[in-house]
PDB file of C-alpha atoms (C1' of nucleotides) in Angstrom:
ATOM      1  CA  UNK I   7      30.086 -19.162  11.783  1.00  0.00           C
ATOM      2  CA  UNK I   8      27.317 -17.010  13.479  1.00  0.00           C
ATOM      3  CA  UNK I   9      25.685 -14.241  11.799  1.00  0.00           C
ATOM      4  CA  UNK I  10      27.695 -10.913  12.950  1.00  0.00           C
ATOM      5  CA  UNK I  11      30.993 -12.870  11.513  1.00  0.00           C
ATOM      6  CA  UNK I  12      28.814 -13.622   8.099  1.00  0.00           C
ATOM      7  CA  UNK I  13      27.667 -10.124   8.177  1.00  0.00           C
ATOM      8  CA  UNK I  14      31.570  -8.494   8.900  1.00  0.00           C
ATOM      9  CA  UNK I  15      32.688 -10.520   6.058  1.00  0.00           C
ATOM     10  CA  UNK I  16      30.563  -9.749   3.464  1.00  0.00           C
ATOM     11  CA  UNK I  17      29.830  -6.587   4.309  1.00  0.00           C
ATOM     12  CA  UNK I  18      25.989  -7.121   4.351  1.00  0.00           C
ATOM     13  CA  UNK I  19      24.006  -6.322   7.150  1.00  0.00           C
ATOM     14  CA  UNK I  20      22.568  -8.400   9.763  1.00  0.00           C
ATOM     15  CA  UNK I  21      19.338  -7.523   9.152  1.00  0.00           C
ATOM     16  CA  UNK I  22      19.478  -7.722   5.180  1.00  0.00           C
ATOM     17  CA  UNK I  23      20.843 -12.046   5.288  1.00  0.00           C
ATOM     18  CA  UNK I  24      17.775 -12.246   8.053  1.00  0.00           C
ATOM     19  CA  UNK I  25      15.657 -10.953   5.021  1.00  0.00           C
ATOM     20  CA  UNK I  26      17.289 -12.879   2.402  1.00  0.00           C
ATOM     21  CA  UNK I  27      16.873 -16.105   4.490  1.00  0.00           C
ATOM     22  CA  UNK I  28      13.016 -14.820   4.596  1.00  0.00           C
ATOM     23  CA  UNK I  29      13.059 -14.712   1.006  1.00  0.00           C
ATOM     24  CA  UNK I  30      14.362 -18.211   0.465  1.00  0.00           C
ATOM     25  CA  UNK I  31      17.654 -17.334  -0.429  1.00  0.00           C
ATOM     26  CA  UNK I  32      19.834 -18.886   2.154  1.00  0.00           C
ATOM     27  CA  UNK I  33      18.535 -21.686   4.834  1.00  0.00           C
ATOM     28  CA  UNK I  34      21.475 -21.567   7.319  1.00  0.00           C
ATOM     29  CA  UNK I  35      21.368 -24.083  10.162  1.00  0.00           C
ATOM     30  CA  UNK I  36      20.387 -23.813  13.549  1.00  0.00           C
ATOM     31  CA  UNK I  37      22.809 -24.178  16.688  1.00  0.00           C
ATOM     32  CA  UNK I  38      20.777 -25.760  19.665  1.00  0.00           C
ATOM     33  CA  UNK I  39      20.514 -22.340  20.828  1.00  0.00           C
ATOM     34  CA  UNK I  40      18.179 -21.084  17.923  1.00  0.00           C
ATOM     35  CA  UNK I  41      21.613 -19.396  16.893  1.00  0.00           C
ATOM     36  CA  UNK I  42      22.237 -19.233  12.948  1.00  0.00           C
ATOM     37  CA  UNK I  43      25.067 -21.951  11.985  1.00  0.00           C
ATOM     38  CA  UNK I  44      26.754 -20.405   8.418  1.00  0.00           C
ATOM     39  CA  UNK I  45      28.898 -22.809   6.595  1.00  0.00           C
ATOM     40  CA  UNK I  46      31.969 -21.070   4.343  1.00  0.00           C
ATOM     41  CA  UNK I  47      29.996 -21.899   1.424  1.00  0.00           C
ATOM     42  CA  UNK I  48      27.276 -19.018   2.432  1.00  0.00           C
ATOM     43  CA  UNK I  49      29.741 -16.421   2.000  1.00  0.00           C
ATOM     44  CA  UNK I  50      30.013 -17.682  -1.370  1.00  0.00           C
ATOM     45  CA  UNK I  51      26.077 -17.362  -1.601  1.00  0.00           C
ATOM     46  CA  UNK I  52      25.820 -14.378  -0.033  1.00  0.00           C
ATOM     47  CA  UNK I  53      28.501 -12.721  -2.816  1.00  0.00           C
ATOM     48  CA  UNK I  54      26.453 -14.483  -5.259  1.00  0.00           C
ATOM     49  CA  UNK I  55      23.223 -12.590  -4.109  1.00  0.00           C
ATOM     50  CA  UNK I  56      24.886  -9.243  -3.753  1.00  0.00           C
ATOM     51  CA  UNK I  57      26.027  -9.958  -7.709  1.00  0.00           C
ATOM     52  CA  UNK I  58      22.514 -10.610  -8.908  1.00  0.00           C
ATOM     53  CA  UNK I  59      21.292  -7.640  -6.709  1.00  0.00           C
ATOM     54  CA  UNK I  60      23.791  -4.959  -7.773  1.00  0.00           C
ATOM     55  CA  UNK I  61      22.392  -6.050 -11.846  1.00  0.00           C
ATOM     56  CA  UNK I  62      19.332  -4.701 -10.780  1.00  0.00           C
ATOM     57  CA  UNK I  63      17.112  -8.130 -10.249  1.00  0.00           C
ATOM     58  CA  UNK I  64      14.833  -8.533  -6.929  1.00  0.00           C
ATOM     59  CA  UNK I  65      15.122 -11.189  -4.267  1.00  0.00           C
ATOM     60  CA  UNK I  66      12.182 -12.788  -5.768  1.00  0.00           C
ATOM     61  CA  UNK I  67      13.416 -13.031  -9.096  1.00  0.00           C
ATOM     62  CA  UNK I  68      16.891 -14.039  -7.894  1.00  0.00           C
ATOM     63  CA  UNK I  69      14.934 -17.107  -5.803  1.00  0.00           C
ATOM     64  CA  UNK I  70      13.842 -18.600  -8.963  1.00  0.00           C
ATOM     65  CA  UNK I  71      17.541 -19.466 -10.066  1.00  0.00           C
ATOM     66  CA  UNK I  72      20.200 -19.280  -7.185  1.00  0.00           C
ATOM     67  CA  UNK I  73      20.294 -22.836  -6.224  1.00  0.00           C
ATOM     68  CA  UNK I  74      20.564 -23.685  -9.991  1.00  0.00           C
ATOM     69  CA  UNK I  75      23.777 -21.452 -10.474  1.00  0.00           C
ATOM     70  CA  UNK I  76      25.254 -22.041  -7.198  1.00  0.00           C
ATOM     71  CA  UNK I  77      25.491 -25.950  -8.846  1.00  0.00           C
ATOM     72  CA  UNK I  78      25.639 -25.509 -12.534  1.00  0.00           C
ATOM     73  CA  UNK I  79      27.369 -22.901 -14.433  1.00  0.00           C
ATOM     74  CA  UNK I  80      25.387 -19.657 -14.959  1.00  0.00           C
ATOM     75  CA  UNK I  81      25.148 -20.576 -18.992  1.00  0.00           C
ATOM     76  CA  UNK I  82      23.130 -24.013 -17.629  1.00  0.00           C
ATOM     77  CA  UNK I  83      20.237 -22.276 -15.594  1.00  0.00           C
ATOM     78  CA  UNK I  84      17.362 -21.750 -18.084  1.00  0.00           C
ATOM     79  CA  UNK I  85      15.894 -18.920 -15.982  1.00  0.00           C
ATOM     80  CA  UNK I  86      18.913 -16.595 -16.401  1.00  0.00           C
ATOM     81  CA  UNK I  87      19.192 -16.033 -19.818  1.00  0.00           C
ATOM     82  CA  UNK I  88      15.073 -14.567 -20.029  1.00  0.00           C
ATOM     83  CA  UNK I  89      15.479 -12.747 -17.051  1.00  0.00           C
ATOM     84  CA  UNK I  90      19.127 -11.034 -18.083  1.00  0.00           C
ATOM     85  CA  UNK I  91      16.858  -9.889 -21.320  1.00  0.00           C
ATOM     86  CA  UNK I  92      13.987  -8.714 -19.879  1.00  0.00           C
ATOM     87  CA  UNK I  93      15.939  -6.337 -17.381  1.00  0.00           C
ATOM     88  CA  UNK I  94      18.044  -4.983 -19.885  1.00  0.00           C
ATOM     89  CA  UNK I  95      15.276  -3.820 -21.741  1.00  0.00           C
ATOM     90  CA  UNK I  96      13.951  -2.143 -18.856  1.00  0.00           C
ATOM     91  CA  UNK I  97      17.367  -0.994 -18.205  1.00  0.00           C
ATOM     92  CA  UNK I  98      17.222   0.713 -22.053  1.00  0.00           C
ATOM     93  CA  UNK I  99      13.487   1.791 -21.228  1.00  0.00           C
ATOM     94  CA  UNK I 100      14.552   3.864 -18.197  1.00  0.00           C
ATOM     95  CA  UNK I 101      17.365   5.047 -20.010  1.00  0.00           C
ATOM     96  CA  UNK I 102      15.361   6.090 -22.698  1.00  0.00           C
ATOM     97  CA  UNK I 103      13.180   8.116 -20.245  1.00  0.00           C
ATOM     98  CA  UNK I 104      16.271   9.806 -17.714  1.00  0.00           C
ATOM     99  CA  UNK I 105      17.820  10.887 -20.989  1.00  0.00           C
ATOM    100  CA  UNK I 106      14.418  12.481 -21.909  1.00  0.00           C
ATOM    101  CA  UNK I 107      14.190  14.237 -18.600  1.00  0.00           C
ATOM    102  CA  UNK I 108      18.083  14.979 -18.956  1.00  0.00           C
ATOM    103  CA  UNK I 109      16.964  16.778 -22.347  1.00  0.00           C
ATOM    104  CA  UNK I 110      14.261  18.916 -21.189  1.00  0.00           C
ATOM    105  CA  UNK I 111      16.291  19.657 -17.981  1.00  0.00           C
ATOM    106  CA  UNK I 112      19.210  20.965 -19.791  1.00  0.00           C
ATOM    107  CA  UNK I 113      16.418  22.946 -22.300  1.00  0.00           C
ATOM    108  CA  UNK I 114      14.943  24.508 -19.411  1.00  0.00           C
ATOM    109  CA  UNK I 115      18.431  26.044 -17.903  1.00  0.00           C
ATOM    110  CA  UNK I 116      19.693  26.525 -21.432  1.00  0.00           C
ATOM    111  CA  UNK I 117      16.079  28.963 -21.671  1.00  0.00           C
ATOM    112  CA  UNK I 118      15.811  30.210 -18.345  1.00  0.00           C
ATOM    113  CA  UNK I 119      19.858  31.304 -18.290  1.00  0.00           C
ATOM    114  CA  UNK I 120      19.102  33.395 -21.847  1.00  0.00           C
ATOM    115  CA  UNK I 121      15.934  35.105 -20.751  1.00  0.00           C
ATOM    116  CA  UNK I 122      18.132  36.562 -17.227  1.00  0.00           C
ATOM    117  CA  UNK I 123      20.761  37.594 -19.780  1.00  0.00           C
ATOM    118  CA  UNK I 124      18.288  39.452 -21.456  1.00  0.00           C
ATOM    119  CA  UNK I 125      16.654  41.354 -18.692  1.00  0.00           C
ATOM    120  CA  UNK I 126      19.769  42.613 -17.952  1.00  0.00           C
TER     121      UNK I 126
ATOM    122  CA  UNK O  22     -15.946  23.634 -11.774  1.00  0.00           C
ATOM    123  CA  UNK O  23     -15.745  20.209  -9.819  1.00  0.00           C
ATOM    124  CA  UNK O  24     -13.091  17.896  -8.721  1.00  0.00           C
ATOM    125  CA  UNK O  25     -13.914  15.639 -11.740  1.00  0.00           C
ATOM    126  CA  UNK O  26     -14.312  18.385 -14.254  1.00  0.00           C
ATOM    127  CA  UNK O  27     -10.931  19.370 -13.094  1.00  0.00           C
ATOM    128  CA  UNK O  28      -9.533  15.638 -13.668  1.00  0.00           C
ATOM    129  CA  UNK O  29     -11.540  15.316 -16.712  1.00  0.00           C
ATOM    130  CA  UNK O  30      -9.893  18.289 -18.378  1.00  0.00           C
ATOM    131  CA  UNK O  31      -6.203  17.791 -17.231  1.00  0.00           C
ATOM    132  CA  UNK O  32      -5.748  13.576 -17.426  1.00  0.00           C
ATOM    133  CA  UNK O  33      -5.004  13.742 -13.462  1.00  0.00           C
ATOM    134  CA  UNK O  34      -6.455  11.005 -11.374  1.00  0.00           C
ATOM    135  CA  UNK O  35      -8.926  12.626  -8.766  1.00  0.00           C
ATOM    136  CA  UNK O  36      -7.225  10.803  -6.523  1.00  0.00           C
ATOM    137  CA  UNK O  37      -4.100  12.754  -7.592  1.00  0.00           C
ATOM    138  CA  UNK O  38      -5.586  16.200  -7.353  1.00  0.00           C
ATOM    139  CA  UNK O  39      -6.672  15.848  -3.768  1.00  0.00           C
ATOM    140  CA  UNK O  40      -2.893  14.662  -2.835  1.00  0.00           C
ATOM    141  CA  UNK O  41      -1.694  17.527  -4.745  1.00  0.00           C
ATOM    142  CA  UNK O  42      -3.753  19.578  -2.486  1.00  0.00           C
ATOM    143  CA  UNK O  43      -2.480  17.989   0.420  1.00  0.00           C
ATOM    144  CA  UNK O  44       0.836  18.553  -0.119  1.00  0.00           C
ATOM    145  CA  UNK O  45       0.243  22.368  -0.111  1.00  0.00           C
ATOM    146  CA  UNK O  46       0.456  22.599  -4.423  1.00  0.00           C
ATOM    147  CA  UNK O  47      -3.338  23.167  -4.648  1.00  0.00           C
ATOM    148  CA  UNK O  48      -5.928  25.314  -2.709  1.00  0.00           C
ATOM    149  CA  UNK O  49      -9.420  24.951  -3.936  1.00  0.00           C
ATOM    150  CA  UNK O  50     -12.242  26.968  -2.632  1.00  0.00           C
ATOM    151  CA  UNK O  51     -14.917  25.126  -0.844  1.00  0.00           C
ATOM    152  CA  UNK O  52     -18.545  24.630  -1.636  1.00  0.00           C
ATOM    153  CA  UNK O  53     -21.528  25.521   1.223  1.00  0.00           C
ATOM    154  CA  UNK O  54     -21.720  21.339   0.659  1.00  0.00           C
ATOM    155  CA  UNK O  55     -18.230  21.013   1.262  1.00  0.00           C
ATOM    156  CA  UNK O  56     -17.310  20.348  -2.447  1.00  0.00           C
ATOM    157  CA  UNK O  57     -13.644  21.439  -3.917  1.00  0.00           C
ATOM    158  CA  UNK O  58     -14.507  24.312  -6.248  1.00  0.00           C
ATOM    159  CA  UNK O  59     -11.879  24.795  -8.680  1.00  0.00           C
ATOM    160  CA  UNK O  60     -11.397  27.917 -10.462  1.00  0.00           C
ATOM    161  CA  UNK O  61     -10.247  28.019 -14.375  1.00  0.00           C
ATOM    162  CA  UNK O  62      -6.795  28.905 -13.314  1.00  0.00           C
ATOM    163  CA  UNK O  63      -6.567  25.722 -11.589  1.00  0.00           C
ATOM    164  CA  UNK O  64      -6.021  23.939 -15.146  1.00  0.00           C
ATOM    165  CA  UNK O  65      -2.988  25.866 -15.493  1.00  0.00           C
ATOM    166  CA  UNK O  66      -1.914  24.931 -12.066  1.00  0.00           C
ATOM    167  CA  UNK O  67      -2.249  21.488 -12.455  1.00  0.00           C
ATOM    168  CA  UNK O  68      -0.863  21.678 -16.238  1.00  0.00           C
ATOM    169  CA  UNK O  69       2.301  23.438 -14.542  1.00  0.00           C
ATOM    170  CA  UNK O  70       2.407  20.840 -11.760  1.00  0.00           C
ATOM    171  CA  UNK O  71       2.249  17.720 -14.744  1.00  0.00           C
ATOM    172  CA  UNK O  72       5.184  19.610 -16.205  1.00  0.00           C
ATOM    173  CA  UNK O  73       7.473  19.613 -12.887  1.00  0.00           C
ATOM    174  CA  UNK O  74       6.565  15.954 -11.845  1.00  0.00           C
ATOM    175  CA  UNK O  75       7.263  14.875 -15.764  1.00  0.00           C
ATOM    176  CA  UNK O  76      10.869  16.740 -15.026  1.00  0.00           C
ATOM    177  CA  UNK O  77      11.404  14.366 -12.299  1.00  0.00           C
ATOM    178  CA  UNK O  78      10.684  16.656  -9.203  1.00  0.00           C
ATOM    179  CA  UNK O  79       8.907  15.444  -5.786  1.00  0.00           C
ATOM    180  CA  UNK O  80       5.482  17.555  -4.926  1.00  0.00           C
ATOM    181  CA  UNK O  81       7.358  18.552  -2.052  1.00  0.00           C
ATOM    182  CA  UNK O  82      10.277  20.339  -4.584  1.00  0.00           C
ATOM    183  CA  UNK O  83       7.666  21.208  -6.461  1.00  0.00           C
ATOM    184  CA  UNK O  84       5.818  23.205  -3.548  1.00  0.00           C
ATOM    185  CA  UNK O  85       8.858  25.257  -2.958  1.00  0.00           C
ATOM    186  CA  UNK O  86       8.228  27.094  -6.082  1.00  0.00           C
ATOM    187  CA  UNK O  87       4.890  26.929  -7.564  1.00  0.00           C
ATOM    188  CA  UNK O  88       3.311  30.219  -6.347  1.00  0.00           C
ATOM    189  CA  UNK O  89       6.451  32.156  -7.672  1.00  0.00           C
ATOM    190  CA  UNK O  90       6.469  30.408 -11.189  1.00  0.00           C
ATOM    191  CA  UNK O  91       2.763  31.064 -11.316  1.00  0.00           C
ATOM    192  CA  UNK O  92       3.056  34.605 -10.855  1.00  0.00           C
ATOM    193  CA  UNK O  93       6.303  35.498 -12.240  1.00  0.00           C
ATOM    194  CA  UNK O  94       8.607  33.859 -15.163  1.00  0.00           C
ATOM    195  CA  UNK O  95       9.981  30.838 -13.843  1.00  0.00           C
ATOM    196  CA  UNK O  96      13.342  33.004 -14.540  1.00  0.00           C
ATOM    197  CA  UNK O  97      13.208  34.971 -11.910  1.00  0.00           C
ATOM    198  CA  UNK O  98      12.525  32.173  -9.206  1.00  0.00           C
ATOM    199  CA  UNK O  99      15.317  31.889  -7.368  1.00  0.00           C
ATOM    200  CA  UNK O 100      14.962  28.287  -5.842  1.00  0.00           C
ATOM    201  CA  UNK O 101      14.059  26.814  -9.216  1.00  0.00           C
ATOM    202  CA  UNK O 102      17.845  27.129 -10.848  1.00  0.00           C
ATOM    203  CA  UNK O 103      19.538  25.301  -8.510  1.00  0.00           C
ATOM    204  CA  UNK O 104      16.634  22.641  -8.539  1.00  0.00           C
ATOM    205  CA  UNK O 105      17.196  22.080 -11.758  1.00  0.00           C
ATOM    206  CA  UNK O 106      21.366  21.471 -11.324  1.00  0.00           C
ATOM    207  CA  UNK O 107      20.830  19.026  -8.493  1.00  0.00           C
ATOM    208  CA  UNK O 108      18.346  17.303 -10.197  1.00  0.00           C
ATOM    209  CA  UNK O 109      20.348  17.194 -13.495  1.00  0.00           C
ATOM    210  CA  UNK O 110      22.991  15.877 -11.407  1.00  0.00           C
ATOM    211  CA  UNK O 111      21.199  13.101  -9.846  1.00  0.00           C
ATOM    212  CA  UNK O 112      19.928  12.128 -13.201  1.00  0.00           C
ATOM    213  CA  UNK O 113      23.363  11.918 -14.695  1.00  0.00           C
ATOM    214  CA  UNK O 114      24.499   9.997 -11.515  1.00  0.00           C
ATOM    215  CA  UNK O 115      21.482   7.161 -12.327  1.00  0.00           C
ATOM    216  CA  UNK O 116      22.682   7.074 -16.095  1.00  0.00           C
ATOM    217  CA  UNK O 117      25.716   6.253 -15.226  1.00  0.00           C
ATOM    218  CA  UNK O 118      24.635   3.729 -12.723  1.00  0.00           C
ATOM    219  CA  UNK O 119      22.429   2.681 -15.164  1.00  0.00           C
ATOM    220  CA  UNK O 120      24.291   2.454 -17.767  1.00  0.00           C
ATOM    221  CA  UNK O 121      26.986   0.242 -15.512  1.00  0.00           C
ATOM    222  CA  UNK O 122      24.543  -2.013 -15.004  1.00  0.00           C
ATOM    223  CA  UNK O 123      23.467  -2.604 -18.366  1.00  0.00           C
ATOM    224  CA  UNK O 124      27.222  -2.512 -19.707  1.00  0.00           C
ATOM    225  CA  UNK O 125      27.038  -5.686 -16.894  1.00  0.00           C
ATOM    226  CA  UNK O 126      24.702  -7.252 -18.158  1.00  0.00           C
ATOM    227  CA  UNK O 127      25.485  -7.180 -21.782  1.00  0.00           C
ATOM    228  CA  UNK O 128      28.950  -8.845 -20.557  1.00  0.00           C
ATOM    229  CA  UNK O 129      26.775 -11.104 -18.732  1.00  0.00           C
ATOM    230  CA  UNK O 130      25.054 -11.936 -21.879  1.00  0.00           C
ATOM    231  CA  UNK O 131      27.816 -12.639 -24.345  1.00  0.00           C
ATOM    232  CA  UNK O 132      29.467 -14.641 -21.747  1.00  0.00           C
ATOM    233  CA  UNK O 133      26.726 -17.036 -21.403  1.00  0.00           C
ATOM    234  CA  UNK O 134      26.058 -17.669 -25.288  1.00  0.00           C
ATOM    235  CA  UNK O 135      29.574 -17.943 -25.834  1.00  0.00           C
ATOM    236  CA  UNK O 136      29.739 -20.742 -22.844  1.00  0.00           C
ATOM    237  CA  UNK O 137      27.050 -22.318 -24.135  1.00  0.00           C
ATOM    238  CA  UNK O 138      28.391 -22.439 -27.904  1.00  0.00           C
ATOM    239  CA  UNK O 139      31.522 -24.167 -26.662  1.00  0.00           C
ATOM    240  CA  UNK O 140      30.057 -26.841 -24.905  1.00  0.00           C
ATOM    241  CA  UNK O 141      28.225 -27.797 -28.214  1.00  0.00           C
TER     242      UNK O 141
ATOM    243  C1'  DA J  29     -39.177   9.485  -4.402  1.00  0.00           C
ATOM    244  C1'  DT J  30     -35.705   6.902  -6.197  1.00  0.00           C
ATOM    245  C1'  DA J  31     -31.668   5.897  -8.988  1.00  0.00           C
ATOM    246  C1'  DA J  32     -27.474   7.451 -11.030  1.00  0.00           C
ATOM    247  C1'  DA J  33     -23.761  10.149 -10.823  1.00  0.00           C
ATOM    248  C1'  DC J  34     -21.316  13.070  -8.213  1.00  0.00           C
ATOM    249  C1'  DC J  35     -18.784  14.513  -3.963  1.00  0.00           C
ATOM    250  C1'  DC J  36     -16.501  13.909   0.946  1.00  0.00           C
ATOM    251  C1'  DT J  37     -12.903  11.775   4.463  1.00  0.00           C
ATOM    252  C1'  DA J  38     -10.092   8.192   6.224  1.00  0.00           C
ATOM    253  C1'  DA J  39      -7.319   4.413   5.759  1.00  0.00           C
ATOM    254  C1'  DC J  40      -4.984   0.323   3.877  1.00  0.00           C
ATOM    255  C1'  DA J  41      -2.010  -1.516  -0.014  1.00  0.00           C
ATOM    256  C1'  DC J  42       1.872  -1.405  -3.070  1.00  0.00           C
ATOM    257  C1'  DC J  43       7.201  -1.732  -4.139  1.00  0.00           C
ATOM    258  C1'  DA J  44      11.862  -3.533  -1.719  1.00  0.00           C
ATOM    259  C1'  DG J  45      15.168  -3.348   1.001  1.00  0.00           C
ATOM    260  C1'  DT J  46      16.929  -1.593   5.125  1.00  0.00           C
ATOM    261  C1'  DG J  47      17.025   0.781   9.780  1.00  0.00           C
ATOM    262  C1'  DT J  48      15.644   0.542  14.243  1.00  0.00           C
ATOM    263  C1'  DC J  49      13.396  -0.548  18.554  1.00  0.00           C
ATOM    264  C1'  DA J  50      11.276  -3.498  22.020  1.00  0.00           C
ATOM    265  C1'  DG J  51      11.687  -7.343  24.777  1.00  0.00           C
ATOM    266  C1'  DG J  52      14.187 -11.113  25.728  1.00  0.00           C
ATOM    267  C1'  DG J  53      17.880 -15.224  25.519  1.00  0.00           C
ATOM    268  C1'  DT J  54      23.126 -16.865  25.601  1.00  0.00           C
ATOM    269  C1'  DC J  55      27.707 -16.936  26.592  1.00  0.00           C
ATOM    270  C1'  DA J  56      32.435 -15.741  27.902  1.00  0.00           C
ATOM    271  C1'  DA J  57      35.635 -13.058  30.674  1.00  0.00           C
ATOM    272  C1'  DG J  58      36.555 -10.602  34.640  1.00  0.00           C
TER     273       DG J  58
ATOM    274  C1'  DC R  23      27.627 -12.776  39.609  1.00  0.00           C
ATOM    275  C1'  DT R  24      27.738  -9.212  36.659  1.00  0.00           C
ATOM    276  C1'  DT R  25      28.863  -6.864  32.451  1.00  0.00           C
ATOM    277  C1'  DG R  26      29.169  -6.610  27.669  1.00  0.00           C
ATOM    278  C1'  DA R  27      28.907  -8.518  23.335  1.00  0.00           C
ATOM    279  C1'  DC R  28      26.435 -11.454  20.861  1.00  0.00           C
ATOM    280  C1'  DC R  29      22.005 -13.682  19.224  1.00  0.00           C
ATOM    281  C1'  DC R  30      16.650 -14.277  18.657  1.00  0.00           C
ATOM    282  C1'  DT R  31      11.678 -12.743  16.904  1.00  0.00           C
ATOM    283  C1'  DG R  32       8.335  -9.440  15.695  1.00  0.00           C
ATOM    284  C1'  DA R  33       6.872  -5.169  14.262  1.00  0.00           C
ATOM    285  C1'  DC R  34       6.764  -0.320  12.752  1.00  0.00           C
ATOM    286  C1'  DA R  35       8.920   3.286   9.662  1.00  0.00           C
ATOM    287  C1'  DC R  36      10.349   5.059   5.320  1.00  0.00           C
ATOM    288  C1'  DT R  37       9.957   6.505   0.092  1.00  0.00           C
ATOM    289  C1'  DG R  38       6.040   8.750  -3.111  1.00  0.00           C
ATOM    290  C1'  DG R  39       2.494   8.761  -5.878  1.00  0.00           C
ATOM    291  C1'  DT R  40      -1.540   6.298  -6.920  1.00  0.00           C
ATOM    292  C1'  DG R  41      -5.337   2.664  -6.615  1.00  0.00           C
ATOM    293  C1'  DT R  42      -8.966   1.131  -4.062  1.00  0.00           C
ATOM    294  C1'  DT R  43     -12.419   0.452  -0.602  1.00  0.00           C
ATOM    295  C1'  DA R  44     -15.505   1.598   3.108  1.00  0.00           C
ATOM    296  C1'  DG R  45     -18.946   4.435   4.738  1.00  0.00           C
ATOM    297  C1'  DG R  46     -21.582   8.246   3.964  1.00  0.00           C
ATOM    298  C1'  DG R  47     -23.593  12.891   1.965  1.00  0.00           C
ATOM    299  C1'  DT R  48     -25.517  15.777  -2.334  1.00  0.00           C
ATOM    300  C1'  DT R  49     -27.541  16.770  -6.499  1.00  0.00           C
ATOM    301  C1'  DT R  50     -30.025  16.063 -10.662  1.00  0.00           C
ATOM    302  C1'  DA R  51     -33.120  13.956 -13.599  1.00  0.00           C
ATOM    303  C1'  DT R  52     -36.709  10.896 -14.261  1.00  0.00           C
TER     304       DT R  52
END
DNA sequence: ATAAACCCTAACACCAGTGTCAGGGTCAAG
DNA sequence: CTTGACCCTGACACTGGTGTTAGGGTTTAT
């Protein structure tokens, strides 16, 4: 299948599986006419990447283990299970820090809200 | 007092102080030699601008507000209250993304141990 | 008078993925 | 043969605050 039909069904844009094929994700083939040439299986891939992307990891970082889990079973690529831990603690770190901002947000209305009563 | 007495005394990057400036949050006087020459009341400034940017507003939010804050009780802003809700509300819309995300990848996670356990 | 320590502006780089445009092929149906 | 719907590459834009460098002026102390 050519690109547009990849794109329509997995509901990524044309221009992102151009970029992910820059990025070394997915190596379609090439119809005489320079066209891309996407075999059933890429929709697979592409679902695959959107996965790994929506859990927060880059391109780069999902380079280093696609073709492994596209074989083997995710549990079988030694990359994943490092890379699962090191996001989730910057997943807690960030949390730490919105819920911080949340705080001092909610402190600030909280303050400002009683000093207008006041005035009144 | 100088651009680097200035960063010296508040922790901001000169670098930082001249894009604050830039962005319309900062108006130094200027020197017959062309030098920034900051005033005492530019520590507070830039104190006041560390507190908004640590509250997770843009310089361009930020600049919306500053010279009323600076004059009068951040109270009695009007633009700063419903700032503050939007911003609380994006931040509550990331923790929940966030927190999807790391509820993922804590499945993720167990899935993969347990996987690996059985195949022992 | 020279070196060190300041200051100035302008501009590129970064992160990461996507949109969009320019300029140009290909192909099928009417 | 033309129109429209595809496809191709390459390149700039954007977000937002900061680092860094290049190229050059000023001031202060020795």
């Amino acid at each position: 299948m050519k690109i547009g039909e990849l794109a329509a069904r997995t509901g990524v844009s044309i221009r992102s599986l151009r970029y992910y094929e820059r990025q070394g994700l997915i190596t379609p083939l090439r119809q005489a006419n320079g066209y891309r040439e996407y075999s059933l299986l890429s929709v697979e891939t592409v679902e695959t990447i959107k996965l790994y992307l929506n859990l927060g990891l880059s391109t780069e970082e999902i380079a280093g283990f696609l073709n492994c889990v596209l074989k083997k079973k995710e549990a079988f690529c030694a990359e994943v299970m490092p890379l699962y831990r090191s996001k989730l603690e910057d997943i807690e770190r960030q949390l730490l820090q919105l819920n911080q901002i949340k705080q001092n947000l909610e402190e600030r209305i909280a303050s400002i809200q009683q000093e207008q009563q006041e005035s009144e």
